[in-house]
Short mmCIF file of N, CA and C in Angstrom, two decimals:
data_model
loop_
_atom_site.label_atom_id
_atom_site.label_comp_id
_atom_site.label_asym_id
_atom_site.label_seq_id
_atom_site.Cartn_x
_atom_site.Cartn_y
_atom_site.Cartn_z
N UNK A 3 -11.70 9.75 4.59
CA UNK A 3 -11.22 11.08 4.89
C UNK A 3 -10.15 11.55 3.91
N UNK A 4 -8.84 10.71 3.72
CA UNK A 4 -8.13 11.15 2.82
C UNK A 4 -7.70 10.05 1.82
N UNK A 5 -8.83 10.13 0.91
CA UNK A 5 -8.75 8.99 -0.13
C UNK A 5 -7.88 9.27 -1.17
N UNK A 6 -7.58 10.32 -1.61
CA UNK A 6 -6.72 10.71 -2.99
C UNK A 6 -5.36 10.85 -2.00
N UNK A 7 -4.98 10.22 -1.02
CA UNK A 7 -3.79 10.59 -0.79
C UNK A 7 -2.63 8.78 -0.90
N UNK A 8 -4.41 7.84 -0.87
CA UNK A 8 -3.63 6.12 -0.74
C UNK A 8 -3.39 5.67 -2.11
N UNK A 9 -2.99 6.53 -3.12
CA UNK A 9 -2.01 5.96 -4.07
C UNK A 9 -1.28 7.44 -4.44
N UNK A 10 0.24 7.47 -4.49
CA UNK A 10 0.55 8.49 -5.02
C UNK A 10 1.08 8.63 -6.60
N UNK A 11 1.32 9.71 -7.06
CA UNK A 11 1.36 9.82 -8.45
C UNK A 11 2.57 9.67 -9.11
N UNK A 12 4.00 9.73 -8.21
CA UNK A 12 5.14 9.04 -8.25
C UNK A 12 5.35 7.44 -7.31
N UNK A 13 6.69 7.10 -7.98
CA UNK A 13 7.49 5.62 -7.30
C UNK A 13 6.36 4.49 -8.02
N UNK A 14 5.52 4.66 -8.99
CA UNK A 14 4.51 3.17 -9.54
C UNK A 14 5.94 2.71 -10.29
N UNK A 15 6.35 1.62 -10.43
CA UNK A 15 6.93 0.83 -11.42
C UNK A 15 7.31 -0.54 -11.68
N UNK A 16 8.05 -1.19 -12.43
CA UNK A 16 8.69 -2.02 -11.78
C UNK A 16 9.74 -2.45 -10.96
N UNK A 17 9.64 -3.33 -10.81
CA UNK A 17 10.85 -3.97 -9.56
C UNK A 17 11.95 -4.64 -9.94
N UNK A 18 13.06 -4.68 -10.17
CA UNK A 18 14.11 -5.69 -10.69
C UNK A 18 14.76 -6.04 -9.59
N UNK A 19 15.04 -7.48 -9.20
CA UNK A 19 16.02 -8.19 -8.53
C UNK A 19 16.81 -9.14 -9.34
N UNK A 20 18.32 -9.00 -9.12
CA UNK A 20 19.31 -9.74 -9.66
C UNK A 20 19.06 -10.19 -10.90
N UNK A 21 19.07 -8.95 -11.82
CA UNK A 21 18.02 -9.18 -13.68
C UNK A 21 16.63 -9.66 -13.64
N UNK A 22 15.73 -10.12 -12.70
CA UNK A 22 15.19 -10.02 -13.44
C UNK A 22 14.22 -9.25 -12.74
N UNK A 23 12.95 -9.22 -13.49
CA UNK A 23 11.56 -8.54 -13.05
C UNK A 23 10.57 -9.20 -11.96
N UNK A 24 10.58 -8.58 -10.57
CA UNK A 24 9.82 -9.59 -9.85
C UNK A 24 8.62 -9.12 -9.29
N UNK A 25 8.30 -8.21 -10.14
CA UNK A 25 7.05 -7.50 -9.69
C UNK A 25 6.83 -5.78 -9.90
N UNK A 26 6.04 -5.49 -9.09
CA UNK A 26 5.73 -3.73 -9.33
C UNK A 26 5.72 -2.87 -7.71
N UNK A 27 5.48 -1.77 -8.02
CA UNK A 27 5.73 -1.41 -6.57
C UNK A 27 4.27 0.11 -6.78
N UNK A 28 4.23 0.85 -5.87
CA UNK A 28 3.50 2.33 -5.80
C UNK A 28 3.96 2.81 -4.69
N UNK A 29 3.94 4.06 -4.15
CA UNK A 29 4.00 4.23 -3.05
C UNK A 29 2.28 4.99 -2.74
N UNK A 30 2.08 5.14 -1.07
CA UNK A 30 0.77 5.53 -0.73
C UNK A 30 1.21 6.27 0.83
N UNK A 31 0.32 6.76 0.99
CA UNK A 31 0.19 7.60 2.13
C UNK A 31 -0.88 7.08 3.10
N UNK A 32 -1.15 6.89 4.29
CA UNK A 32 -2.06 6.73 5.68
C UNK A 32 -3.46 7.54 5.26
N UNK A 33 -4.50 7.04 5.04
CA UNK A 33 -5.94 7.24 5.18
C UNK A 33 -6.42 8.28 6.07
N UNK A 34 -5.65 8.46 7.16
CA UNK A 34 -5.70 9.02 8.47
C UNK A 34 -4.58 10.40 9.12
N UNK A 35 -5.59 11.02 9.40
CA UNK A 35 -4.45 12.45 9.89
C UNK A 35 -3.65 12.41 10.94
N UNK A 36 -3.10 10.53 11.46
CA UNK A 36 -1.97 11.06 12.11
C UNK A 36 -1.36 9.54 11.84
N UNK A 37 -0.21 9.92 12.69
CA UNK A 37 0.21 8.46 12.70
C UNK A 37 -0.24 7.43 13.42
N UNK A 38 -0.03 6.31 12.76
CA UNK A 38 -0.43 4.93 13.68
C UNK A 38 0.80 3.75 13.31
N UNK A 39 0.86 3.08 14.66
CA UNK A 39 1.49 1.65 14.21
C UNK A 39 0.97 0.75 13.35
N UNK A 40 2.05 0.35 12.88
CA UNK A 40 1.49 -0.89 11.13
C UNK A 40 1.03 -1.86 12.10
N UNK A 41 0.19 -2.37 12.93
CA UNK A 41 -0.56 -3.01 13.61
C UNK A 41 -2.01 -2.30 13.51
N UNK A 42 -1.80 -1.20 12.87
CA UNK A 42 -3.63 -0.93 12.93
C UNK A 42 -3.79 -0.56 11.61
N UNK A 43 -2.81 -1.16 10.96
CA UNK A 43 -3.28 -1.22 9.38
C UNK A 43 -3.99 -2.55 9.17
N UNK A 44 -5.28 -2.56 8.82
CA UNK A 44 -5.99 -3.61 8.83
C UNK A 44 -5.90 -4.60 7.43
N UNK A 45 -5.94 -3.70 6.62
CA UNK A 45 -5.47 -4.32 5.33
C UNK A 45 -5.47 -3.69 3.99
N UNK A 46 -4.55 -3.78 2.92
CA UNK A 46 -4.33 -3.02 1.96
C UNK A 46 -4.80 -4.02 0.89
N UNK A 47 -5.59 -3.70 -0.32
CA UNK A 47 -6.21 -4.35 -0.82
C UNK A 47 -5.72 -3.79 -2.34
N UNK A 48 -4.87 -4.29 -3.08
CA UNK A 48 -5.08 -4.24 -4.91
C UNK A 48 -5.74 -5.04 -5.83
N UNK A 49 -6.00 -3.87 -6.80
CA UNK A 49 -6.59 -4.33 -7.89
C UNK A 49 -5.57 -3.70 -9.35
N UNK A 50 -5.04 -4.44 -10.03
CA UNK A 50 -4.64 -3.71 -11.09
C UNK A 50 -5.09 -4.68 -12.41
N UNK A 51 -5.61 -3.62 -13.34
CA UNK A 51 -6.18 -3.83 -14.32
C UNK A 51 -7.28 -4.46 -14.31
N UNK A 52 -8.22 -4.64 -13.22
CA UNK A 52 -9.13 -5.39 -13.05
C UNK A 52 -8.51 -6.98 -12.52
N UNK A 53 -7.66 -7.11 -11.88
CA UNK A 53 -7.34 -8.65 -11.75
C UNK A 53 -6.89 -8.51 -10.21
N UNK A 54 -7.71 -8.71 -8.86
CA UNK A 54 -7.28 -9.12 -7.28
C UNK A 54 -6.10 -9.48 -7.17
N UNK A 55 -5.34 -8.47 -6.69
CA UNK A 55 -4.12 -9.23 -6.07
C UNK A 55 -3.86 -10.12 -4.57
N UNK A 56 -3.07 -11.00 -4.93
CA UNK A 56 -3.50 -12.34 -3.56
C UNK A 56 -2.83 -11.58 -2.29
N UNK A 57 -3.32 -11.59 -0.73
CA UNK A 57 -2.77 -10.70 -0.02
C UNK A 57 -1.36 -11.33 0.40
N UNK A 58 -0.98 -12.45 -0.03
CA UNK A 58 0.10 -12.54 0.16
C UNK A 58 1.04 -12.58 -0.56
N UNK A 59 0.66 -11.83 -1.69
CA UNK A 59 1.65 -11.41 -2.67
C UNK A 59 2.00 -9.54 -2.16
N UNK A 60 1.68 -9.14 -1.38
CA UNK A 60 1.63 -7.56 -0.99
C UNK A 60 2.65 -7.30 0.15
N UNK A 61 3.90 -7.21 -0.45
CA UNK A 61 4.68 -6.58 0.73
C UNK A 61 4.78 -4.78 1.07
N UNK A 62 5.09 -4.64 2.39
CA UNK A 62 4.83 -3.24 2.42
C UNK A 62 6.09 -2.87 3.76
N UNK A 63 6.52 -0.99 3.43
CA UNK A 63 7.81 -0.27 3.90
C UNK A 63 7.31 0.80 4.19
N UNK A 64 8.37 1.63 5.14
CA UNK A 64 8.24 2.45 5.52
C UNK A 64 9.50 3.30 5.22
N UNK A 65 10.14 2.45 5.72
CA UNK A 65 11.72 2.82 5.85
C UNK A 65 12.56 1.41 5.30
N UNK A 66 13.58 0.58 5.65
CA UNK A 66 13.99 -0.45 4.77
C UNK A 66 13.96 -1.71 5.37
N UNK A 67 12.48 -1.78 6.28
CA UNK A 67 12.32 -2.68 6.58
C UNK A 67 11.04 -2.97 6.12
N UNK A 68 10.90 -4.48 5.45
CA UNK A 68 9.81 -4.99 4.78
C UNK A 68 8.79 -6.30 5.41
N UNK A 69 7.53 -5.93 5.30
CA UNK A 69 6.94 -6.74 6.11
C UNK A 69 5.37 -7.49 4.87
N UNK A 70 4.96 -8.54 5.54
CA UNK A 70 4.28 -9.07 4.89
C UNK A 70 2.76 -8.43 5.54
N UNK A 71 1.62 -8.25 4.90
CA UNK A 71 0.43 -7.64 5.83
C UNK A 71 0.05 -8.49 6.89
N UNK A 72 0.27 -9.92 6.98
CA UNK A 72 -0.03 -10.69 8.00
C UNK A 72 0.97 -10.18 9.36
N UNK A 73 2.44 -10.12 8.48
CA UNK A 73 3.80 -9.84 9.70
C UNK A 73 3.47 -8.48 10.62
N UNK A 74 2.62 -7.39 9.99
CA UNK A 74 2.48 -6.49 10.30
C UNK A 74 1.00 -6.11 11.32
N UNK A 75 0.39 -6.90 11.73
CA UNK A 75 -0.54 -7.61 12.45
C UNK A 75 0.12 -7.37 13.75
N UNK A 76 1.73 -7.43 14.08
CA UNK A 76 2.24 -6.92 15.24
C UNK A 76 3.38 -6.27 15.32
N UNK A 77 3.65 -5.41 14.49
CA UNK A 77 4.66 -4.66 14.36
C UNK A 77 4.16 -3.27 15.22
N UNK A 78 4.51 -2.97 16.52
CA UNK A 78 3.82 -2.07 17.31
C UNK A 78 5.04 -1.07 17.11
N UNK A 79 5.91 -1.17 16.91
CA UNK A 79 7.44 -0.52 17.06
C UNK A 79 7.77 0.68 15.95
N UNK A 80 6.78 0.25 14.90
CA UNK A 80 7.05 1.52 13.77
C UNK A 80 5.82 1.84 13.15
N UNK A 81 5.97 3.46 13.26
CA UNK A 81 4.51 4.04 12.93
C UNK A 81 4.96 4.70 11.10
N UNK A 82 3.91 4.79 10.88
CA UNK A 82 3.50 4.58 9.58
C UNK A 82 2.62 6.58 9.38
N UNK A 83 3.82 7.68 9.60
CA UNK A 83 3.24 8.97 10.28
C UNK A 83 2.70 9.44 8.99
N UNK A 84 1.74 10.14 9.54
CA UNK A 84 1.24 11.32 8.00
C UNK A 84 1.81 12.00 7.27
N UNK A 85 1.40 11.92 6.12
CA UNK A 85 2.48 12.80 4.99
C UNK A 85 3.61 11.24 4.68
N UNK A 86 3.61 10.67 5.14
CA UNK A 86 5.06 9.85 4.34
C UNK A 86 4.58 8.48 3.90
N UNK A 87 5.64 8.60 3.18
CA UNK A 87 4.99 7.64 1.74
C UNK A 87 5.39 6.45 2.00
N UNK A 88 4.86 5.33 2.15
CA UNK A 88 5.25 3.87 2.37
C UNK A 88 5.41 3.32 0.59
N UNK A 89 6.11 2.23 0.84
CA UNK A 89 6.30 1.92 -0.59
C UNK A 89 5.97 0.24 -0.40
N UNK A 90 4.09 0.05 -1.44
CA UNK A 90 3.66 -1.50 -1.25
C UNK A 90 4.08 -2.21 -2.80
N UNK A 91 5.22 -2.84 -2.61
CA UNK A 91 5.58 -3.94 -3.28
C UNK A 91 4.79 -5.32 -4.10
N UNK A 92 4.36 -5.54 -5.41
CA UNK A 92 3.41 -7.09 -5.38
C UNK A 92 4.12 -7.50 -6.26
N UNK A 93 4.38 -8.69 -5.35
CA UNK A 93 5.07 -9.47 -6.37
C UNK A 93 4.80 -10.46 -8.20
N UNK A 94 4.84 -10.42 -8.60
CA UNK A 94 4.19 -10.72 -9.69
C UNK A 94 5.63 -10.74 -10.74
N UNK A 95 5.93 -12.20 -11.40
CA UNK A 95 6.50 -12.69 -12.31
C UNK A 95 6.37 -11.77 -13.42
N UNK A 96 7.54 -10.77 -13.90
CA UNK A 96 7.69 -10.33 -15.35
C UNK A 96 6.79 -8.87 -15.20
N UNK A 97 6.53 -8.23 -13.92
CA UNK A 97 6.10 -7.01 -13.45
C UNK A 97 4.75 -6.76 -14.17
N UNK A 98 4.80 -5.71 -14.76
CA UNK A 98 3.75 -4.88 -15.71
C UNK A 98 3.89 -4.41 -16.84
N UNK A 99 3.70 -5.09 -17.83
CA UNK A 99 3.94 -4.33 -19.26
C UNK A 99 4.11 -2.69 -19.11
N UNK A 100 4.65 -1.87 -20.43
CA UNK A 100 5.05 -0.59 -20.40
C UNK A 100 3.65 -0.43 -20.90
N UNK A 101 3.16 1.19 -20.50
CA UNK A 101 1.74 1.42 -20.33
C UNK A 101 1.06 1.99 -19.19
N UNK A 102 -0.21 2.32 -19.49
CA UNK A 102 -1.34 2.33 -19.00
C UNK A 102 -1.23 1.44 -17.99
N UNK A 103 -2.00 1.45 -16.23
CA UNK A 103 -2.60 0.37 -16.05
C UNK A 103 -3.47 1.03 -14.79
N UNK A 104 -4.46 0.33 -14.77
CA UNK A 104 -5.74 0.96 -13.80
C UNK A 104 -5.00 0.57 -12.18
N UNK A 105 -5.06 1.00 -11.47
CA UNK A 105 -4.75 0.53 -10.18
C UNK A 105 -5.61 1.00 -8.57
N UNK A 106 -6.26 -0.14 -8.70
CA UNK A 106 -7.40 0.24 -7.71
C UNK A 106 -7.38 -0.52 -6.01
N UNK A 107 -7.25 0.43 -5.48
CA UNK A 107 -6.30 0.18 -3.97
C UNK A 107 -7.53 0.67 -2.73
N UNK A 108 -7.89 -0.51 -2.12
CA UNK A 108 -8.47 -0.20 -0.57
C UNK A 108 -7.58 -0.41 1.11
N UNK A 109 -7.66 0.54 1.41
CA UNK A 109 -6.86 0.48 2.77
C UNK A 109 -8.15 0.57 3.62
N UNK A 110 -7.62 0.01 4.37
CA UNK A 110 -8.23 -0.24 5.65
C UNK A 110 -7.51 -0.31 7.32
N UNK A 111 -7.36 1.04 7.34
CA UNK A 111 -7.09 1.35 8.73
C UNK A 111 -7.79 1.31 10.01
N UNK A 112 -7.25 1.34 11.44
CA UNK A 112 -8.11 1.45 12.32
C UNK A 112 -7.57 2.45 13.52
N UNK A 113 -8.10 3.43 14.63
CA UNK A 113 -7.54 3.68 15.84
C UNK A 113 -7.70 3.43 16.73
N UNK A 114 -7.05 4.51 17.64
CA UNK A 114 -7.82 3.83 19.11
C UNK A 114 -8.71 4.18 19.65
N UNK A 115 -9.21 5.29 19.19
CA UNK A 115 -10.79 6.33 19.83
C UNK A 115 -11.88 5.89 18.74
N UNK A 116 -11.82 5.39 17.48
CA UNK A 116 -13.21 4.78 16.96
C UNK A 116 -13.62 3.55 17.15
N UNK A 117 -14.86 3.55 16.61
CA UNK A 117 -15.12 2.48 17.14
C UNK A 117 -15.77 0.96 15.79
N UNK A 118 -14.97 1.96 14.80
CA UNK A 118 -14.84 1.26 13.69
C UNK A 118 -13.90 1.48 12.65
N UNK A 119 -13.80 0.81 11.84
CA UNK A 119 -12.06 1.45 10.69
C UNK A 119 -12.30 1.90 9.95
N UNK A 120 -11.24 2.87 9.56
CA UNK A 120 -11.58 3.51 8.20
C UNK A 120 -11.31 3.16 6.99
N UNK A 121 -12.10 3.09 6.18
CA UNK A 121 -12.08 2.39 4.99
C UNK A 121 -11.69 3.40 3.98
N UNK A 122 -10.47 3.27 2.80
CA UNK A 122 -10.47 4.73 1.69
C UNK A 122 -10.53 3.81 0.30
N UNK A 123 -10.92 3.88 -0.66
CA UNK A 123 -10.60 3.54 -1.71
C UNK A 123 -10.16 4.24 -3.13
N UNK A 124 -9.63 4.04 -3.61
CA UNK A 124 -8.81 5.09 -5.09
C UNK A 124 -8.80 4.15 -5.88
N UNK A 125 -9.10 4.90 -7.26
CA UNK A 125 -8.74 3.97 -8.60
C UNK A 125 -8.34 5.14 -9.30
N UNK A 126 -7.01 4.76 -9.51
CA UNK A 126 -5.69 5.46 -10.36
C UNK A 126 -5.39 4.95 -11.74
N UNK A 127 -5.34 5.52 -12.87
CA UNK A 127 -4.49 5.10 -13.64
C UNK A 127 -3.24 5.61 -14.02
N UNK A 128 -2.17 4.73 -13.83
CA UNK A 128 -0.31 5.02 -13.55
C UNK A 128 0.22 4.34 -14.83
N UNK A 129 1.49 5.24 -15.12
CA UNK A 129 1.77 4.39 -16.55
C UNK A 129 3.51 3.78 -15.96
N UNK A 130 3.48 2.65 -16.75
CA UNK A 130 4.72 2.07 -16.63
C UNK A 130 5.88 2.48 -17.90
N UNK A 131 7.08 3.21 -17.60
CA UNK A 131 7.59 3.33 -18.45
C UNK A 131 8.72 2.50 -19.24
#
C-alpha cells in the first residue's frame, strides 16, 4: 500500500560512537495507514549494495528508545503512528564508504482485521556524504 514511504530520502548516514564508526542508520515510515504497536512489526529486512543484512545486526526507534527486532516481538506499549519516521540503525564496523549505495528494504507488517501481513518493498539509492 505505501511502499515509497519505507525508506525516506533524509537521516541515511553514518553512525559515530565514542570516535569511531559503528555503522549506518535511514529513517522509514509504517507500510500501513495507521498506527500499530512494534509487536506487529513482523520484520524489517536490508539489503545494501546487494549484501543481506544479519537480522540481528538491525536495531530500530521511534523515539529514544532502542530495540532489537526480536525485543520488539513484545513491545505492546509504543506504537509506531503514521507519518513518523522511525530511525533503523545496522550495525556494521567502519559504516559505509562516502557515495552511492543501493538500499533495498522489506517490511513486513501485520493487523488486527487481516488476515495476512503486509508486505512493502523499496530499493533506494542514498548517498553517504
Amino acid at each position: 500500500m505505501f511502499e515509497s514511504y519505507i525508506i525516506c530520502d533524509d537521516g541515511f548516514g553514518n553512525v559515530e560512537k565514542d570516535g569511531k564508526t559503528v555503522g549506518f542508520q535511514y529513517k522509514a515510515r509504517v507500510n500501513y495507514y495507521r498506527g500499530i504497536p512494534l509487536s506487529m512489526v513482523n520484520d524489517i529486512r536490508v539489503k545494501v549494495d546487494g549484501e543481506d543484512i544479519e537480522r540481528g545486526k538491525i536495531k530500530f526507534s521511534v523515539d529514544e528508545d532502542w530495540f532489537t527486532l526480536d525485543e520488539m516481538e513484545t513491545v505492546t506499549f509504543l506504537k509506531w503512528e503514521f507519518g513518523q519516521k522511525a530511525t533503523i540503525f545496522i550495525e556494521r564496523e567502519g559504516g559505509l564508504s562516502p557515495g552511492d549505495h543501493e538500499l533495498f528494504v522489506t517490511q513486513i507488517v501485520r493487523n488486527a482485521y487481516m488476515p495476512f501481513p503486509l508486505t512493502a518493498r523499496l530499493k533506494k539509492v542514498l548517498k553517504i556524504r
